[in-house]
């Protein structure tokens, strides 16, 4: 029986801390994201167009802030300190949403704090990769298991979010999210390591007798494979965000199904993502990252096409299997794909991956609002299917690494 070499021979509290922080931050995020469109519609009382605009502005701010912080994190400073600051900003953002219902305040101060807070996750993964590399562990499986913690969090988070919001109100839901982020901040401060940057990591000089990955040049965007992967990833996450924004509103407004079903669907997909993610991490060396990504996008096409055709609860539940394969693989393998195409720059590569998500959110926010205002919810899933087909074609043109 093959041994999973990413695991330590004895219990390693630092690895356990990474997994716990990923899980708790995932729980907090899963309390916020699934209910945001419902919060803006029912509590802040804005039109669908303004809901989409909020997602767009939030994503634009996130891209700008994360690029600035990622560039600094790969060259100077303590990555752990940056993660701590991001967690504290997340606490402040949750408290703002808990006690404020003014759209202008939320889309300005709230978006700024959210942009800084959202940088925490790529930085946690970047620090985890640096620690795994310095400890000579298997990076792919460790990263897959960390990503699985986020999926596990999304099994619990969305149903819990809708339960709290619908039964106790959004204020208590945001307070609980703030407390969870505060616990993450304490864990970051007391348990995560500071991985020192070596001379080679800062200047690209290879030390005597050692073999290190070359530092990717500043013009990584000039690499056509990086560009193609970014565009393909952006389209994939546009599809996913269209679904996340629209589905809670679609199943109640058009299908007449209960609001709580939205949390159940998201939780089911997240639960199925865990085995999909772990299997992807195990088989990626056999089939390659490119083939795994193509398989994932094909599953995504089936999922969004299924949403066009099927409109009853059982079918929506069954379709979550394809959703889980799609998200489970692209979320784990996609990030590693960027890192392998940009050797020596884990922070920049991970942030480029997360910014492909943010760019997808920008597009999804605009498209969802415009489509629903003019054509209704049904058009959203036709568009998602078409975008997934485009993503498959572009992904097929990215080289294997």
Short mmCIF file of C-alpha atoms in Angstrom, two decimals:
data_model
loop_
_atom_site.label_atom_id
_atom_site.label_comp_id
_atom_site.label_asym_id
_atom_site.label_seq_id
_atom_site.Cartn_x
_atom_site.Cartn_y
_atom_site.Cartn_z
CA UNK A 1 0.00 0.00 0.00
CA UNK A 2 1.39 3.37 -1.02
CA UNK A 3 2.19 5.74 1.80
CA UNK A 4 0.87 9.30 1.60
CA UNK A 5 4.19 11.10 1.84
CA UNK A 6 2.70 14.50 2.56
CA UNK A 7 1.81 13.19 6.00
CA UNK A 8 4.40 13.56 8.77
CA UNK A 9 5.73 10.41 10.41
CA UNK A 10 4.41 11.74 13.70
CA UNK A 11 1.67 14.23 14.45
CA UNK A 12 2.75 17.64 13.22
CA UNK A 13 0.89 20.49 14.97
CA UNK A 14 1.82 22.99 12.25
CA UNK A 15 0.22 20.91 9.51
CA UNK A 16 -2.81 20.47 11.76
CA UNK A 17 -2.94 24.25 12.30
CA UNK A 18 -2.96 24.92 8.56
CA UNK A 19 -5.85 22.50 8.11
CA UNK A 20 -7.83 23.95 11.03
CA UNK A 21 -7.34 27.55 9.86
CA UNK A 22 -8.39 26.63 6.33
CA UNK A 23 -11.50 24.93 7.73
CA UNK A 24 -12.53 27.77 10.07
CA UNK A 25 -11.90 30.51 7.53
CA UNK A 26 -13.87 28.42 5.04
CA UNK A 27 -16.77 28.17 7.53
CA UNK A 28 -16.78 31.94 8.01
CA UNK A 29 -16.65 32.56 4.26
CA UNK A 30 -19.39 30.00 3.66
CA UNK A 31 -21.62 31.90 6.07
CA UNK A 32 -21.21 35.09 4.05
CA UNK A 33 -21.05 34.25 0.34
CA UNK A 34 -24.19 32.11 -0.18
CA UNK A 35 -26.50 34.59 1.55
CA UNK A 36 -25.06 37.87 0.23
CA UNK A 37 -27.47 38.27 -2.69
CA UNK A 38 -30.41 37.44 -0.41
CA UNK A 39 -29.11 39.90 2.22
CA UNK A 40 -28.82 42.72 -0.29
CA UNK A 41 -32.26 41.98 -1.73
CA UNK A 42 -34.23 41.50 1.50
CA UNK A 43 -32.35 43.57 4.11
CA UNK A 44 -30.74 46.38 2.10
CA UNK A 45 -33.66 46.24 -0.38
CA UNK A 46 -31.88 46.92 -3.67
CA UNK A 47 -32.73 45.84 -7.24
CA UNK A 48 -30.99 42.88 -8.96
CA UNK A 49 -28.82 45.28 -10.97
CA UNK A 50 -27.41 46.79 -7.77
CA UNK A 51 -26.84 43.33 -6.33
CA UNK A 52 -24.71 42.46 -9.35
CA UNK A 53 -22.91 45.81 -9.12
CA UNK A 54 -21.95 45.08 -5.52
CA UNK A 55 -20.28 41.80 -6.55
CA UNK A 56 -18.48 43.58 -9.38
CA UNK A 57 -17.12 46.46 -7.27
CA UNK A 58 -16.10 44.02 -4.54
CA UNK A 59 -14.17 41.90 -7.02
CA UNK A 60 -12.42 44.88 -8.65
CA UNK A 61 -11.25 46.11 -5.27
CA UNK A 62 -10.13 42.59 -4.38
CA UNK A 63 -7.99 42.28 -7.48
CA UNK A 64 -6.25 45.62 -6.92
CA UNK A 65 -5.54 44.99 -3.25
CA UNK A 66 -4.46 41.36 -3.62
CA UNK A 67 -2.02 42.14 -6.45
CA UNK A 68 -0.35 44.83 -4.36
CA UNK A 69 -0.15 42.63 -1.28
CA UNK A 70 0.97 39.54 -3.21
CA UNK A 71 3.85 41.37 -4.87
CA UNK A 72 5.08 42.52 -1.48
CA UNK A 73 4.51 39.14 0.19
CA UNK A 74 6.80 37.30 -2.25
CA UNK A 75 9.74 39.66 -1.72
CA UNK A 76 9.67 41.09 1.80
CA UNK A 77 7.89 41.01 5.12
CA UNK A 78 6.39 38.20 7.15
CA UNK A 79 3.59 36.42 5.31
CA UNK A 80 2.10 35.34 8.64
CA UNK A 81 1.68 38.99 9.73
CA UNK A 82 -0.14 39.78 6.50
CA UNK A 83 -2.52 36.85 7.08
CA UNK A 84 -3.21 38.12 10.60
CA UNK A 85 -4.05 41.62 9.33
CA UNK A 86 -6.40 40.12 6.74
CA UNK A 87 -8.22 38.09 9.41
CA UNK A 88 -8.69 41.18 11.58
CA UNK A 89 -10.08 43.07 8.59
CA UNK A 90 -12.52 40.20 8.06
CA UNK A 91 -13.73 40.60 11.65
CA UNK A 92 -14.34 44.32 11.07
CA UNK A 93 -16.13 43.65 7.77
CA UNK A 94 -18.50 41.12 9.36
CA UNK A 95 -19.37 43.54 12.18
CA UNK A 96 -20.05 46.30 9.65
CA UNK A 97 -22.50 44.07 7.76
CA UNK A 98 -24.08 42.97 11.04
CA UNK A 99 -25.10 46.48 12.11
CA UNK A 100 -25.33 48.48 8.88
CA UNK A 101 -27.95 48.44 6.13
CA UNK A 102 -26.81 51.43 4.07
CA UNK A 103 -25.85 50.33 0.54
CA UNK A 104 -23.38 53.17 -0.01
CA UNK A 105 -21.49 52.37 3.20
CA UNK A 106 -21.39 48.66 2.41
CA UNK A 107 -20.14 49.16 -1.15
CA UNK A 108 -17.36 51.52 0.00
CA UNK A 109 -16.03 50.78 3.50
CA UNK A 110 -17.34 47.22 3.42
CA UNK A 111 -15.81 46.48 0.04
CA UNK A 112 -12.42 47.90 1.08
CA UNK A 113 -12.26 45.75 4.21
CA UNK A 114 -13.50 42.73 2.28
CA UNK A 115 -10.80 43.21 -0.37
CA UNK A 116 -8.06 43.08 2.27
CA UNK A 117 -9.77 40.21 4.12
CA UNK A 118 -10.06 38.07 0.99
CA UNK A 119 -6.28 38.15 0.55
CA UNK A 120 -5.95 35.88 3.58
CA UNK A 121 -6.79 32.64 1.80
CA UNK A 122 -4.26 32.80 -1.07
CA UNK A 123 -1.61 33.87 1.44
CA UNK A 124 -2.44 30.92 3.70
CA UNK A 125 -2.02 28.56 0.75
CA UNK A 126 1.20 30.29 -0.32
CA UNK A 127 2.62 29.98 3.21
CA UNK A 128 1.52 26.35 3.32
CA UNK A 129 3.34 25.62 0.07
CA UNK A 130 6.51 27.32 1.33
CA UNK A 131 6.34 25.32 4.55
CA UNK A 132 5.69 22.06 2.69
CA UNK A 133 8.61 22.75 0.34
CA UNK A 134 10.94 23.56 3.25
CA UNK A 135 9.80 20.38 5.03
CA UNK A 136 10.26 18.20 1.92
CA UNK A 137 6.59 17.14 1.92
CA UNK A 138 4.39 16.15 -1.02
CA UNK A 139 2.91 19.48 -2.08
CA UNK A 140 0.05 18.28 -4.29
CA UNK A 141 -1.62 16.06 -1.72
CA UNK A 142 -1.11 18.51 1.14
CA UNK A 143 -2.63 21.30 -0.94
CA UNK A 144 -5.51 19.02 -1.95
CA UNK A 145 -6.21 18.11 1.67
CA UNK A 146 -6.12 21.80 2.64
CA UNK A 147 -8.52 22.62 -0.17
CA UNK A 148 -10.71 19.76 1.01
CA UNK A 149 -11.05 21.58 4.33
CA UNK A 150 -12.70 24.44 2.45
CA UNK A 151 -15.09 22.03 0.80
CA UNK A 152 -15.88 20.46 4.18
CA UNK A 153 -16.56 23.96 5.48
CA UNK A 154 -18.95 24.52 2.60
CA UNK A 155 -20.82 21.34 3.53
CA UNK A 156 -21.62 22.93 6.89
CA UNK A 157 -21.55 26.66 6.10
CA UNK A 158 -24.35 27.27 3.56
CA UNK A 159 -27.07 25.27 5.36
CA UNK A 160 -25.98 26.89 8.63
CA UNK A 161 -25.98 30.34 7.01
CA UNK A 162 -29.54 30.03 5.73
CA UNK A 163 -30.69 28.54 9.04
CA UNK A 164 -29.19 31.44 11.01
CA UNK A 165 -30.35 34.12 8.56
CA UNK A 166 -33.91 32.84 8.18
CA UNK A 167 -34.48 31.93 11.85
CA UNK A 168 -32.33 34.35 13.85
CA UNK A 169 -31.63 37.15 11.38
CA UNK A 170 -28.63 38.32 9.38
CA UNK A 171 -27.18 40.25 12.32
CA UNK A 172 -26.50 37.12 14.34
CA UNK A 173 -25.17 35.32 11.29
CA UNK A 174 -22.58 38.07 10.69
CA UNK A 175 -21.64 38.17 14.39
CA UNK A 176 -20.94 34.43 14.37
CA UNK A 177 -18.84 34.86 11.21
CA UNK A 178 -16.87 37.65 12.93
CA UNK A 179 -16.20 35.43 15.95
CA UNK A 180 -14.97 32.64 13.66
CA UNK A 181 -12.54 34.98 11.90
CA UNK A 182 -11.31 36.17 15.32
CA UNK A 183 -10.50 32.57 16.27
CA UNK A 184 -8.61 32.23 12.97
CA UNK A 185 -6.57 35.32 13.82
CA UNK A 186 -5.55 33.82 17.17
CA UNK A 187 -4.57 30.53 15.52
CA UNK A 188 -2.50 32.36 12.90
CA UNK A 189 -0.64 34.33 15.55
CA UNK A 190 0.08 31.42 17.89
CA UNK A 191 0.50 28.42 15.56
CA UNK A 192 1.59 29.29 12.01
CA UNK A 193 5.32 29.45 11.27
CA UNK A 194 7.29 32.29 9.72
CA UNK A 195 9.05 30.70 6.76
CA UNK A 196 12.21 32.77 6.14
CA UNK A 197 12.94 33.77 2.58
CA UNK A 198 16.24 32.46 1.37
CA UNK A 199 18.65 34.49 -0.75
CA UNK A 200 17.64 32.41 -3.75
CA UNK A 201 13.99 33.08 -3.15
CA UNK A 202 14.59 36.81 -3.14
CA UNK A 203 17.15 37.20 -5.91
CA UNK A 204 16.90 34.03 -7.96
CA UNK A 205 20.50 32.98 -7.15
CA UNK A 206 20.99 29.26 -6.72
CA UNK A 207 23.05 28.37 -3.64
CA UNK A 208 26.05 26.14 -3.94
CA UNK A 209 25.21 22.46 -4.06
CA UNK A 210 21.46 23.08 -4.17
CA UNK A 211 18.90 22.91 -6.90
CA UNK A 212 16.14 25.49 -6.72
CA UNK A 213 13.35 26.41 -9.11
CA UNK A 214 14.11 29.45 -11.23
CA UNK A 215 12.35 32.62 -10.28
CA UNK A 216 9.71 33.47 -12.83
CA UNK A 217 10.40 36.75 -14.61
CA UNK A 218 8.37 39.84 -13.89
CA UNK A 219 6.59 39.49 -17.22
CA UNK A 220 4.77 36.26 -16.37
CA UNK A 221 1.72 37.60 -18.20
CA UNK A 222 3.76 37.43 -21.42
CA UNK A 223 3.74 33.65 -21.08
CA UNK A 224 0.88 32.54 -23.39
CA UNK A 225 0.13 29.51 -21.22
CA UNK A 226 -0.33 31.70 -18.15
CA UNK A 227 -2.65 33.98 -20.13
CA UNK A 228 -4.69 31.08 -21.48
CA UNK A 229 -4.98 29.44 -18.08
CA UNK A 230 -6.03 32.75 -16.52
CA UNK A 231 -8.74 33.34 -19.15
CA UNK A 232 -10.00 29.76 -18.91
CA UNK A 233 -10.05 29.92 -15.12
CA UNK A 234 -11.82 33.29 -15.24
CA UNK A 235 -14.56 31.83 -17.44
CA UNK A 236 -14.96 28.81 -15.16
CA UNK A 237 -15.36 31.00 -12.09
CA UNK A 238 -17.72 33.32 -13.97
CA UNK A 239 -19.99 30.31 -14.46
CA UNK A 240 -19.71 29.31 -10.81
CA UNK A 241 -20.39 32.83 -9.53
CA UNK A 242 -23.37 33.28 -11.84
CA UNK A 243 -24.78 30.17 -10.20
CA UNK A 244 -23.99 31.26 -6.63
CA UNK A 245 -25.48 34.74 -7.09
CA UNK A 246 -28.56 33.67 -9.01
CA UNK A 247 -29.52 30.27 -7.65
CA UNK A 248 -30.98 31.35 -4.26
CA UNK A 249 -33.16 33.89 -6.07
CA UNK A 250 -33.98 31.61 -9.04
CA UNK A 251 -35.28 28.65 -7.03
CA UNK A 252 -37.62 30.87 -5.02
CA UNK A 253 -38.75 33.41 -7.64
CA UNK A 254 -39.08 31.12 -10.70
CA UNK A 255 -39.26 27.54 -9.40
CA UNK A 256 -41.28 28.21 -6.24
CA UNK A 257 -38.97 26.08 -4.10
CA UNK A 258 -38.09 26.91 -0.45
CA UNK A 259 -35.19 29.27 0.33
CA UNK A 260 -33.56 26.63 2.54
CA UNK A 261 -33.01 24.43 -0.54
CA UNK A 262 -30.26 26.81 -1.68
CA UNK A 263 -28.18 25.96 1.39
CA UNK A 264 -28.85 22.25 0.92
CA UNK A 265 -27.73 22.34 -2.72
CA UNK A 266 -24.52 24.22 -1.88
CA UNK A 267 -23.78 21.94 1.05
CA UNK A 268 -24.35 18.81 -1.04
CA UNK A 269 -22.01 20.03 -3.76
CA UNK A 270 -19.34 20.91 -1.19
CA UNK A 271 -19.61 17.48 0.42
CA UNK A 272 -19.15 15.78 -2.94
CA UNK A 273 -16.21 18.07 -3.74
CA UNK A 274 -14.11 16.50 -1.00
CA UNK A 275 -13.66 13.05 -2.59
CA UNK A 276 -13.40 14.70 -6.03
CA UNK A 277 -10.60 16.92 -4.78
CA UNK A 278 -8.70 14.18 -2.98
CA UNK A 279 -8.97 11.80 -5.94
CA UNK A 280 -7.77 14.58 -8.24
CA UNK A 281 -4.73 15.13 -6.01
CA UNK A 282 -3.98 11.39 -6.01
CA UNK A 283 -4.36 10.82 -9.76
CA UNK A 284 -2.90 14.08 -11.06
CA UNK A 285 0.57 12.54 -11.54
CA UNK A 286 -0.93 9.76 -13.63
CA UNK A 287 -3.20 11.84 -15.87
CA UNK A 288 -1.61 15.29 -15.69
CA UNK A 289 -3.03 18.64 -14.64
CA UNK A 290 -4.22 19.54 -18.13
CA UNK A 291 -6.29 16.38 -18.60
CA UNK A 292 -7.76 16.70 -15.11
CA UNK A 293 -8.81 20.27 -15.85
CA UNK A 294 -10.42 19.24 -19.16
CA UNK A 295 -12.36 16.51 -17.38
CA UNK A 296 -13.54 19.02 -14.78
CA UNK A 297 -14.76 21.56 -17.34
CA UNK A 298 -16.61 18.84 -19.24
CA UNK A 299 -18.45 18.02 -16.00
CA UNK A 300 -19.20 21.73 -15.62
CA UNK A 301 -20.79 21.85 -19.07
CA UNK A 302 -23.07 18.97 -18.12
CA UNK A 303 -23.99 20.72 -14.86
CA UNK A 304 -24.99 24.06 -16.38
CA UNK A 305 -26.75 22.41 -19.32
CA UNK A 306 -28.65 20.32 -16.77
CA UNK A 307 -29.81 23.48 -14.98
CA UNK A 308 -31.31 24.64 -18.27
CA UNK A 309 -33.25 21.40 -18.72
CA UNK A 310 -34.22 20.25 -15.21
CA UNK A 311 -36.24 22.31 -12.74
CA UNK A 312 -37.31 20.01 -9.90
CA UNK A 313 -35.62 19.29 -6.56
CA UNK A 314 -34.37 15.73 -7.17
CA UNK A 315 -32.73 16.65 -10.47
CA UNK A 316 -31.08 19.70 -8.92
CA UNK A 317 -29.66 17.47 -6.18
CA UNK A 318 -28.32 14.90 -8.65
CA UNK A 319 -26.72 17.62 -10.77
CA UNK A 320 -24.59 18.62 -7.79
CA UNK A 321 -22.35 15.62 -8.54
CA UNK A 322 -21.22 17.30 -11.77
CA UNK A 323 -20.91 20.63 -9.97
CA UNK A 324 -18.70 18.97 -7.35
CA UNK A 325 -16.39 17.41 -9.95
CA UNK A 326 -16.14 20.74 -11.74
CA UNK A 327 -15.34 22.91 -8.71
CA UNK A 328 -13.45 20.27 -6.75
CA UNK A 329 -10.86 19.79 -9.48
CA UNK A 330 -10.43 23.34 -10.76
CA UNK A 331 -10.17 24.74 -7.22
CA UNK A 332 -7.35 22.40 -6.22
CA UNK A 333 -5.52 21.55 -9.44
CA UNK A 334 -6.06 24.99 -10.96
CA UNK A 335 -4.07 26.72 -8.23
CA UNK A 336 -1.20 24.23 -8.52
CA UNK A 337 -1.25 24.64 -12.31
CA UNK A 338 -0.57 28.37 -11.91
CA UNK A 339 2.20 27.67 -9.39
CA UNK A 340 3.91 25.21 -11.73
CA UNK A 341 3.73 27.65 -14.64
CA UNK A 342 5.27 30.34 -12.38
CA UNK A 343 8.02 28.53 -10.44
CA UNK A 344 9.57 30.34 -7.51
CA UNK A 345 6.66 32.74 -7.01
CA UNK A 346 3.97 30.90 -5.00
CA UNK A 347 2.38 34.08 -3.64
CA UNK A 348 2.06 35.75 -7.06
CA UNK A 349 0.90 32.52 -8.72
CA UNK A 350 -1.70 31.77 -6.04
CA UNK A 351 -2.94 35.36 -6.16
CA UNK A 352 -3.15 35.22 -9.97
CA UNK A 353 -5.37 32.16 -9.55
CA UNK A 354 -7.56 33.89 -6.97
CA UNK A 355 -7.70 36.98 -9.17
CA UNK A 356 -9.02 34.84 -12.00
CA UNK A 357 -11.82 34.04 -9.54
CA UNK A 358 -12.26 37.73 -8.73
CA UNK A 359 -12.35 38.64 -12.42
CA UNK A 360 -14.97 35.97 -12.92
CA UNK A 361 -16.97 37.56 -10.10
CA UNK A 362 -16.73 40.93 -11.84
CA UNK A 363 -18.15 39.50 -15.06
CA UNK A 364 -20.75 37.44 -13.24
CA UNK A 365 -21.95 40.41 -11.21
CA UNK A 366 -22.52 42.52 -14.31
CA UNK A 367 -23.96 39.71 -16.42
CA UNK A 368 -26.30 38.34 -13.78
CA UNK A 369 -27.82 41.74 -13.02
CA UNK A 370 -28.29 42.68 -16.67
CA UNK A 371 -29.66 39.27 -17.68
CA UNK A 372 -32.16 39.03 -14.84
CA UNK A 373 -33.37 42.61 -15.34
CA UNK A 374 -33.96 42.05 -19.08
CA UNK A 375 -34.37 38.32 -19.77
CA UNK A 376 -35.04 36.67 -16.41
CA UNK A 377 -33.19 34.05 -14.36
CA UNK A 378 -33.41 31.32 -17.00
CA UNK A 379 -31.01 33.15 -19.35
CA UNK A 380 -28.26 33.01 -16.71
CA UNK A 381 -27.84 29.25 -17.12
CA UNK A 382 -27.82 29.35 -20.92
CA UNK A 383 -24.95 31.82 -20.70
CA UNK A 384 -23.10 29.72 -18.11
CA UNK A 385 -23.27 26.71 -20.42
CA UNK A 386 -21.82 28.71 -23.32
CA UNK A 387 -19.01 30.13 -21.16
CA UNK A 388 -18.11 26.64 -19.91
CA UNK A 389 -17.76 25.45 -23.52
CA UNK A 390 -15.40 28.37 -24.22
CA UNK A 391 -13.37 27.50 -21.11
CA UNK A 392 -12.98 23.91 -22.33
CA UNK A 393 -11.61 25.07 -25.70
CA UNK A 394 -9.10 27.47 -24.10
CA UNK A 395 -7.99 24.96 -21.45
CA UNK A 396 -7.14 22.46 -24.18
CA UNK A 397 -4.54 24.92 -25.49
CA UNK A 398 -2.58 25.21 -22.20
CA UNK A 399 0.58 23.07 -22.11
CA UNK A 400 1.10 20.35 -19.55
CA UNK A 401 3.68 21.00 -16.79
#
